[in-house]
Every structure is written in structure tokens, then in C-alpha cells.
Short mmCIF file of C-alpha atoms and ligand atoms in Angstrom, two decimals:
data_model
loop_
_atom_site.label_atom_id
_atom_site.label_comp_id
_atom_site.label_asym_id
_atom_site.label_seq_id
_atom_site.Cartn_x
_atom_site.Cartn_y
_atom_site.Cartn_z
CA MET A 1 97.91 117.28 124.86
CA ARG A 2 96.31 115.27 127.66
CA HIS A 3 98.65 112.45 128.65
CA GLU A 4 96.81 111.26 131.73
CA VAL A 5 94.04 108.92 130.61
CA LYS A 6 91.44 107.76 133.11
CA THR A 7 88.29 107.62 131.00
CA VAL A 8 88.08 106.40 127.40
CA GLY A 9 85.21 107.05 125.00
CA VAL A 10 84.58 104.19 122.56
CA ILE A 11 82.41 105.10 119.57
CA GLY A 12 80.69 102.04 118.09
CA GLY A 13 79.81 98.99 120.22
CA GLY A 14 80.26 96.33 117.52
CA TYR A 15 82.73 93.47 117.31
CA MET A 16 85.79 95.74 117.56
CA GLY A 17 84.32 98.49 119.74
CA MET A 18 83.33 96.05 122.48
CA GLY A 19 86.71 94.31 122.32
CA ILE A 20 88.36 97.71 122.68
CA ALA A 21 86.03 98.59 125.57
CA GLU A 22 86.86 95.29 127.25
CA VAL A 23 90.66 95.68 127.14
CA ASN A 24 90.45 99.29 128.35
CA ALA A 25 88.17 98.39 131.26
CA ALA A 26 90.35 95.37 132.07
CA ALA A 27 93.32 97.78 132.29
CA GLY A 28 91.46 99.69 135.01
CA LEU A 29 90.09 102.54 132.90
CA ARG A 30 86.56 103.86 132.91
CA VAL A 31 84.90 103.39 129.53
CA VAL A 32 81.92 105.13 127.94
CA VAL A 33 80.56 103.23 124.91
CA ARG A 34 78.41 105.10 122.43
CA ASP A 35 76.29 103.27 119.87
CA LEU A 36 72.91 103.92 118.29
CA ALA A 37 70.09 103.27 120.80
CA GLN A 38 68.78 100.15 119.04
CA PHE A 39 72.24 98.48 119.12
CA LEU A 40 73.12 99.11 122.77
CA ASP A 41 71.60 95.85 124.06
CA GLY A 42 73.59 93.92 121.46
CA ALA A 43 76.76 95.74 122.54
CA LYS A 44 76.18 94.79 126.19
CA GLN A 45 75.51 91.17 125.26
CA ARG A 46 78.69 91.05 123.19
CA ILE A 47 80.95 91.99 126.08
CA GLU A 48 79.08 89.79 128.56
CA THR A 49 79.53 86.81 126.23
CA SER A 50 83.21 87.56 125.84
CA LEU A 51 83.82 87.97 129.60
CA ASN A 52 81.71 84.90 130.46
CA GLY A 53 83.84 82.93 128.01
CA GLN A 54 86.94 84.06 129.88
CA VAL A 55 85.40 83.03 133.20
CA LYS A 56 84.60 79.59 131.74
CA ARG A 57 88.18 79.19 130.51
CA GLY A 58 89.45 80.13 133.97
CA ARG A 59 91.26 83.28 132.79
CA ILE A 60 89.33 85.56 135.14
CA ASP A 61 86.90 84.91 137.99
CA ALA A 62 83.30 86.12 138.24
CA ALA A 63 84.29 88.99 140.56
CA LYS A 64 86.82 90.28 138.00
CA ARG A 65 84.19 90.02 135.25
CA ASP A 66 81.79 92.13 137.30
CA GLU A 67 84.51 94.63 138.12
CA ILE A 68 85.33 95.04 134.39
CA LEU A 69 81.64 95.37 133.47
CA GLY A 70 81.18 97.88 136.29
CA ARG A 71 83.67 100.24 134.67
CA ILE A 72 81.73 100.43 131.40
CA THR A 73 78.73 102.66 130.78
CA PHE A 74 76.62 102.65 127.63
CA THR A 75 74.99 105.61 125.95
CA SER A 76 73.32 106.66 122.73
CA GLU A 77 74.32 110.32 123.28
CA LEU A 78 77.60 111.35 121.69
CA SER A 79 77.81 114.28 124.13
CA ASP A 80 78.37 111.75 126.97
CA VAL A 81 81.94 111.23 125.74
CA ALA A 82 82.74 114.96 125.83
CA ASN A 83 84.76 114.70 129.06
CA CYS A 84 86.73 111.58 128.16
CA ASP A 85 90.56 111.74 128.13
CA LEU A 86 90.94 109.67 124.97
CA ILE A 87 88.53 108.72 122.18
CA LEU A 88 88.69 105.48 120.20
CA GLU A 89 86.38 105.41 117.18
CA ALA A 90 85.16 102.03 115.85
CA VAL A 91 82.09 102.74 113.69
CA PRO A 92 81.64 100.84 110.38
CA GLU A 93 84.28 101.17 107.68
CA SER A 94 82.64 103.93 105.64
CA PRO A 95 84.69 107.07 104.90
CA ASP A 96 81.60 109.31 104.96
CA LEU A 97 80.30 107.93 108.25
CA LYS A 98 83.72 108.12 109.90
CA LYS A 99 84.25 111.70 108.67
CA SER A 100 80.91 112.79 110.05
CA VAL A 101 81.48 111.05 113.42
CA LEU A 102 85.02 112.47 113.75
CA GLY A 103 83.77 115.93 112.76
CA GLU A 104 81.12 115.78 115.50
CA LEU A 105 83.65 114.52 118.07
CA ASP A 106 86.09 117.28 117.14
CA GLU A 107 83.38 119.82 118.02
CA ILE A 108 82.50 118.41 121.44
CA VAL A 109 85.78 117.03 122.81
CA THR A 110 88.38 119.55 124.02
CA PRO A 111 91.31 120.02 121.58
CA ASP A 112 93.91 118.51 123.96
CA VAL A 113 92.28 115.06 123.70
CA VAL A 114 93.61 112.50 121.20
CA ILE A 115 91.07 110.89 118.87
CA GLY A 116 92.18 107.52 117.52
CA THR A 117 90.36 105.82 114.68
CA ASN A 118 90.27 102.04 114.37
CA THR A 119 89.83 102.16 110.59
CA SER A 120 91.20 99.05 108.89
CA SER A 121 92.19 100.71 105.68
CA ILE A 122 91.03 104.29 105.13
CA PRO A 123 94.00 106.69 104.96
CA ILE A 124 93.98 108.69 108.21
CA ALA A 125 94.72 112.01 106.47
CA GLU A 126 91.46 111.63 104.55
CA LEU A 127 89.54 111.30 107.84
CA ALA A 128 91.60 114.04 109.53
CA GLY A 129 90.62 116.36 106.69
CA ALA A 130 87.11 116.42 108.17
CA VAL A 131 88.16 118.01 111.48
CA LYS A 132 89.48 121.38 112.64
CA ASN A 133 92.26 119.85 114.78
CA PRO A 134 93.93 117.21 112.54
CA GLY A 135 97.01 117.06 114.81
CA ARG A 136 95.06 114.98 117.32
CA ILE A 137 93.81 112.41 114.82
CA VAL A 138 95.79 109.18 114.62
CA GLY A 139 95.14 105.60 113.56
CA ILE A 140 94.95 103.33 116.60
CA HIS A 141 94.25 100.08 114.80
CA PHE A 142 93.45 97.06 116.96
CA PHE A 143 93.08 93.51 115.65
CA GLY A 144 90.25 91.12 116.40
CA PRO A 145 89.53 89.44 118.70
CA VAL A 146 90.92 92.44 120.60
CA PRO A 147 91.42 90.72 123.99
CA ALA A 148 93.56 88.05 122.29
CA MET A 149 95.51 89.94 119.62
CA LYS A 150 98.64 91.76 120.75
CA LEU A 151 99.10 94.14 117.84
CA VAL A 152 98.09 97.80 117.57
CA GLU A 153 99.12 99.70 114.44
CA VAL A 154 99.67 103.37 115.23
CA VAL A 155 99.11 105.12 111.91
CA VAL A 156 100.86 108.45 111.55
CA ALA A 157 99.13 110.80 109.10
CA LEU A 158 100.57 113.94 107.48
CA ASP A 159 99.26 116.23 110.23
CA THR A 160 99.32 113.88 113.24
CA SER A 161 101.39 115.63 115.93
CA PRO A 162 104.38 113.78 117.46
CA GLU A 163 102.74 114.17 120.89
CA THR A 164 99.58 112.46 119.62
CA VAL A 165 101.73 109.56 118.36
CA GLU A 166 103.42 109.24 121.76
CA ILE A 167 100.07 109.20 123.57
CA ALA A 168 98.71 106.55 121.18
CA LYS A 169 101.78 104.33 121.62
CA ALA A 170 101.78 104.72 125.40
CA HIS A 171 98.09 103.86 125.56
CA ALA A 172 98.54 100.68 123.50
CA GLU A 173 101.38 99.64 125.83
CA ARG A 174 99.25 100.33 128.87
CA LEU A 175 96.69 97.87 127.48
CA GLY A 176 99.45 95.25 127.20
CA LYS A 177 99.56 95.54 123.41
CA HIS A 178 102.51 95.76 121.06
CA PRO A 179 102.31 99.02 119.08
CA ILE A 180 104.02 99.38 115.71
CA LEU A 181 104.29 102.63 113.76
CA THR A 182 103.14 102.75 110.17
CA GLY A 183 102.87 105.36 107.46
CA ASP A 184 99.51 106.47 106.14
CA ARG A 185 98.31 104.60 103.10
CA SER A 186 95.37 102.28 102.61
CA GLY A 187 95.71 99.00 104.52
CA PHE A 188 98.73 100.27 106.51
CA ILE A 189 101.14 97.34 107.08
CA VAL A 190 99.04 94.33 108.03
CA ASN A 191 95.87 94.61 105.98
CA PHE A 192 97.86 95.57 102.89
CA LEU A 193 99.62 92.22 103.15
CA LEU A 194 96.79 90.16 104.66
CA VAL A 195 93.66 91.28 102.83
CA GLY A 196 95.39 90.96 99.44
CA GLN A 197 95.75 87.28 100.29
CA VAL A 198 92.15 86.94 101.52
CA ILE A 199 90.86 88.45 98.26
CA GLU A 200 92.97 86.00 96.20
CA ALA A 201 91.58 83.10 98.29
CA ILE A 202 87.99 84.24 97.61
CA ARG A 203 88.78 84.42 93.89
CA MET A 204 90.28 80.91 93.94
CA PHE A 205 87.12 79.57 95.58
CA GLU A 206 84.86 81.61 93.25
CA GLN A 207 86.63 80.16 90.20
CA GLY A 208 86.21 76.60 91.49
CA PHE A 209 89.99 76.20 91.59
CA ALA A 210 89.85 74.50 95.00
CA SER A 211 87.38 73.81 97.80
CA LYS A 212 87.12 76.27 100.69
CA GLU A 213 88.41 73.60 103.08
CA ASP A 214 91.45 72.86 100.93
CA ILE A 215 92.26 76.57 100.51
CA ASP A 216 92.04 77.09 104.28
CA ASN A 217 93.89 73.91 105.18
CA GLY A 218 96.59 74.85 102.68
CA MET A 219 97.42 78.00 104.61
CA LYS A 220 96.86 76.39 108.02
CA PHE A 221 99.04 73.35 107.54
CA GLY A 222 101.38 74.68 104.86
CA ALA A 223 102.03 78.20 106.10
CA GLY A 224 101.38 77.71 109.81
CA HIS A 225 98.54 80.24 109.95
CA PRO A 226 96.12 79.70 112.87
CA MET A 227 93.20 79.77 110.44
CA GLY A 228 92.79 79.82 106.67
CA PRO A 229 91.95 83.00 104.71
CA LEU A 230 88.26 82.17 104.17
CA ALA A 231 87.69 81.36 107.85
CA LEU A 232 89.55 84.60 108.63
CA ALA A 233 87.26 86.53 106.27
CA ASP A 234 84.27 85.12 108.18
CA LEU A 235 85.82 86.21 111.47
CA ILE A 236 86.62 89.73 110.27
CA GLY A 237 83.23 90.14 108.56
CA LEU A 238 82.68 89.98 104.80
CA ASP A 239 81.35 93.56 104.75
CA VAL A 240 84.58 94.71 106.40
CA ILE A 241 86.69 92.75 103.87
CA ASP A 242 84.71 94.36 101.02
CA ALA A 243 85.23 97.83 102.50
CA ILE A 244 88.97 97.21 102.88
CA ALA A 245 89.19 95.89 99.29
CA ASN A 246 87.42 99.01 98.02
CA SER A 247 89.77 101.23 99.98
CA LEU A 248 92.86 99.38 98.69
CA PHE A 249 91.50 99.55 95.13
CA ASP A 250 90.84 103.30 95.44
CA GLU A 251 94.34 103.89 96.73
CA PHE A 252 96.42 101.69 94.42
CA LYS A 253 94.18 101.13 91.36
CA ARG A 254 95.38 97.53 91.10
CA ASP A 255 92.98 94.90 89.74
CA GLN A 256 94.08 92.44 92.44
CA TYR A 257 92.23 94.56 95.04
CA ALA A 258 88.92 94.72 93.16
CA SER A 259 86.30 93.20 95.43
CA PRO A 260 85.30 89.76 94.00
CA ALA A 261 81.73 89.46 92.66
CA LEU A 262 81.08 86.51 94.98
CA LEU A 263 81.91 88.66 98.01
CA LYS A 264 79.39 91.30 96.93
CA ARG A 265 76.68 88.66 96.33
CA MET A 266 77.31 87.09 99.75
CA ILE A 267 76.99 90.47 101.47
CA ALA A 268 73.77 91.21 99.54
CA ALA A 269 72.42 87.85 100.75
CA GLY A 270 73.21 88.74 104.36
CA ARG A 271 76.08 86.27 104.66
CA LEU A 272 78.46 88.47 106.60
CA GLY A 273 80.45 85.72 108.30
CA ARG A 274 80.37 84.78 111.96
CA LYS A 275 78.42 87.84 113.02
CA SER A 276 75.41 86.83 110.88
CA GLY A 277 75.82 83.07 111.45
CA ARG A 278 76.81 82.34 107.87
CA GLY A 279 79.65 83.29 105.57
CA PHE A 280 81.92 80.83 103.79
CA TYR A 281 81.06 78.52 106.68
CA GLU A 282 77.99 78.08 108.92
CA TYR A 283 78.08 79.06 112.61
CA ALA A 284 75.76 77.93 115.37
N1 LIG B 301 86.18 93.25 112.07
C1 LIG B 301 87.50 93.27 112.23
O1 LIG B 301 88.15 92.22 112.37
C2 LIG B 301 88.22 94.60 112.30
C3 LIG B 301 89.57 94.61 112.69
C4 LIG B 301 90.22 95.84 112.82
C5 LIG B 301 89.54 97.01 112.53
N2 LIG B 301 88.22 96.96 112.14
C6 LIG B 301 87.54 98.23 111.90
O2 LIG B 301 86.82 98.58 113.06
C7 LIG B 301 85.64 99.33 112.70
C8 LIG B 301 84.40 98.65 113.24
O3 LIG B 301 84.36 97.34 112.73
P1 LIG B 301 83.47 96.20 113.40
O4 LIG B 301 83.91 94.92 112.80
O5 LIG B 301 83.46 96.39 114.87
O6 LIG B 301 82.02 96.58 112.83
P2 LIG B 301 80.57 96.26 113.47
O7 LIG B 301 79.62 96.39 112.36
O8 LIG B 301 80.64 95.01 114.27
O9 LIG B 301 80.36 97.47 114.53
C9 LIG B 301 80.15 98.80 114.18
C10 LIG B 301 79.26 99.41 115.25
O10 LIG B 301 79.17 100.83 115.06
C11 LIG B 301 77.84 101.22 115.32
N3 LIG B 301 77.56 102.53 114.73
C12 LIG B 301 77.12 102.84 113.49
N4 LIG B 301 77.01 104.19 113.38
C13 LIG B 301 77.40 104.72 114.56
C14 LIG B 301 77.49 106.05 115.08
N5 LIG B 301 77.19 107.09 114.32
N6 LIG B 301 77.90 106.23 116.36
C15 LIG B 301 78.21 105.17 117.14
N7 LIG B 301 78.13 103.89 116.70
C16 LIG B 301 77.74 103.67 115.43
C17 LIG B 301 77.00 100.08 114.77
O11 LIG B 301 75.68 100.11 115.31
C18 LIG B 301 77.81 98.87 115.21
O12 LIG B 301 77.44 98.42 116.50
C19 LIG B 301 85.68 99.44 111.18
O13 LIG B 301 86.35 100.61 110.81
C20 LIG B 301 86.52 98.22 110.79
O14 LIG B 301 87.13 98.36 109.53
C21 LIG B 301 87.54 95.78 112.04
#
């Protein structure tokens, strides 16, 4: 397997993909971001906003921002990632979409290259089943906002090779992240524990048991969480929470993971959280 990584292909330039692109470029790597043509401008804006925010806060200077941006290229052609040394996939949380993207990547990227998927909850073996070389598929699960969050879950599936796991761990460390190893079941370690709580909070609010502010303040001031579960759902994206709930429900068949009706109605109404300007809360 290819241990020396100089260029990283990031598939999907959304909230997570651009965070992943940013931390890789900040670590000195060249990055090729692939998204659908109509979303490339949005992807560029996303990273510029993030880096400009860091300049404003004095974390980096304008020259560093330009240097990081200069290492990232954008493309709508999947074939442009064919020569990358590592692939990180961050397309939306749909098993069918991810399988088709991973299947295409497996065809064009040489077999010695590790392909990590940033899925939040889909068992990796299910995704690896769509490719000819499942040994190189591994979960490399970042947390948002990627530049700020230290954790990377490295998810080891049935057929993930030990060398692939080593490369994934080493890469996370190179980015200054803290990798943890987890087995392969829906939600892995963190989302299994965290999203169960977010779903319960949505149900509490849906049932009129408490106000959204009191639910969030309860966990902020009582449990020391940096934000409450409903504000967290807005940050993650309500569509992503729904997809994780569906995946957990499929895996464990427990009623507690059934996606709440309110969540589905909010998604149908376009209230996806911060990314659409409105979720449980309103955003400017
Ligand atoms: N949102 C979070 O906090 C979070 C945290 C960890 C992991 N994740 C996971 O990361 C993945 C992406 O989530 P997100 O929040 O960034 O979603 P997002 O909707 O912000 O971004 C997804 C991007 O993928 C693009 N895309 C769609 N089809 C594509 C294709 N065929 N090729 C290339 N790009 C394509 C979309 O245009 C979009 O820009 C999901 O699997 C999600 O579960 C999300």
C-alpha cells in the first residue's frame, strides 16, 4: 500500500469535505476537491469563509491563508483524483450514492491507494461490498467543524487490511488529529452515543415536554456540553441526523432510533439547520 501521501483527493465539497480539504492543505498536502459542477463555487466560498474567519481571529495571517488556498484545486471530473495518494470521500450520507462513488473510485484509483469514507453511520463493510478491493476501504470519520475538532474515528471493517488501518491512523496524526479505532457497526462509537441523545432531545421538544432553549441549556449548564443537542443538530445538519437515525434504526431495530416525525417535516420544509439558515434556531 502507498504510505507516502503528498496529494489527497477529497470527494464532496460540502461542510465536511471542505473542512477535510482545509486541514489537509494546512498540513502541507496538495488537495484535489471533486464536487458536482454546480456546487464548486459554493465549495470554494465555504473554505474562503472558514480561512478568512481564522485570519480575523488572528490564528493565521493572510499569506498563510493564500498558501493553503493555493494547494487546493477544484474539479467536477472524478478522473482528476486518479493520481492521488489517498482518497477521502465525503458525499451525502446515502448508502446507494456512497456505494456508487466508491465503486467508481475503485475503478480509477490504483489498488495500492487507501480510500477512506467519512460516513457518519453506515457500516463500512456494506460500502466496501461495492468495490473489488475492499482491503483498502476504511472509515476515516472526521468531526465538524473539522479544523476545530481533534477526533478521527478509524473504522475497521471485516475486510479492511491492517496496512490500510495503519495508513489511516498515521494520516490522522499527520493532520494533528487524535485517531481512535472502532469496530464496524452503525454509528461507530461517537454517533451511537451522541445521536441517540439528539433524537431523544428532538422527541422531547416535539412532545412539548420542554422548550428548545431549556433542553439545550440543560445539557450545556448541567452536563458541561459546549452546545445543547438541538443546536448541535442544527450544526450537523438535520438531513444528516435523519440519515444517521435511519442507519442506526436499520442496524439495531430499536424504536429509540426511529427518526422523529418532526425531523422529517423540518427537512421537507427545507429547514436543514445552519446550512439552510433555519433549523431549530434561525441563523443570519
Ligand atoms: N455534518 C456533519 O457534522 C458530519 C460529521 C461527520 C461526518 N459527516 C458525514 O460526511 C458526509 C458529508 O456530509 P456533509 O455534512 O459535508 O454534507 P453536505 O451536504 O454539506 O456535502 C455533501 C457534498 O457532496 C456533494 N456531492 C453529491 N454527490 C456527489 C458526487 N457524486 N461526487 C462528488 N460530490 C458529490 C454535494 O454537492 C455536497 O457539496 C456524510 O457522509 C455525513 O454523514 C457529516
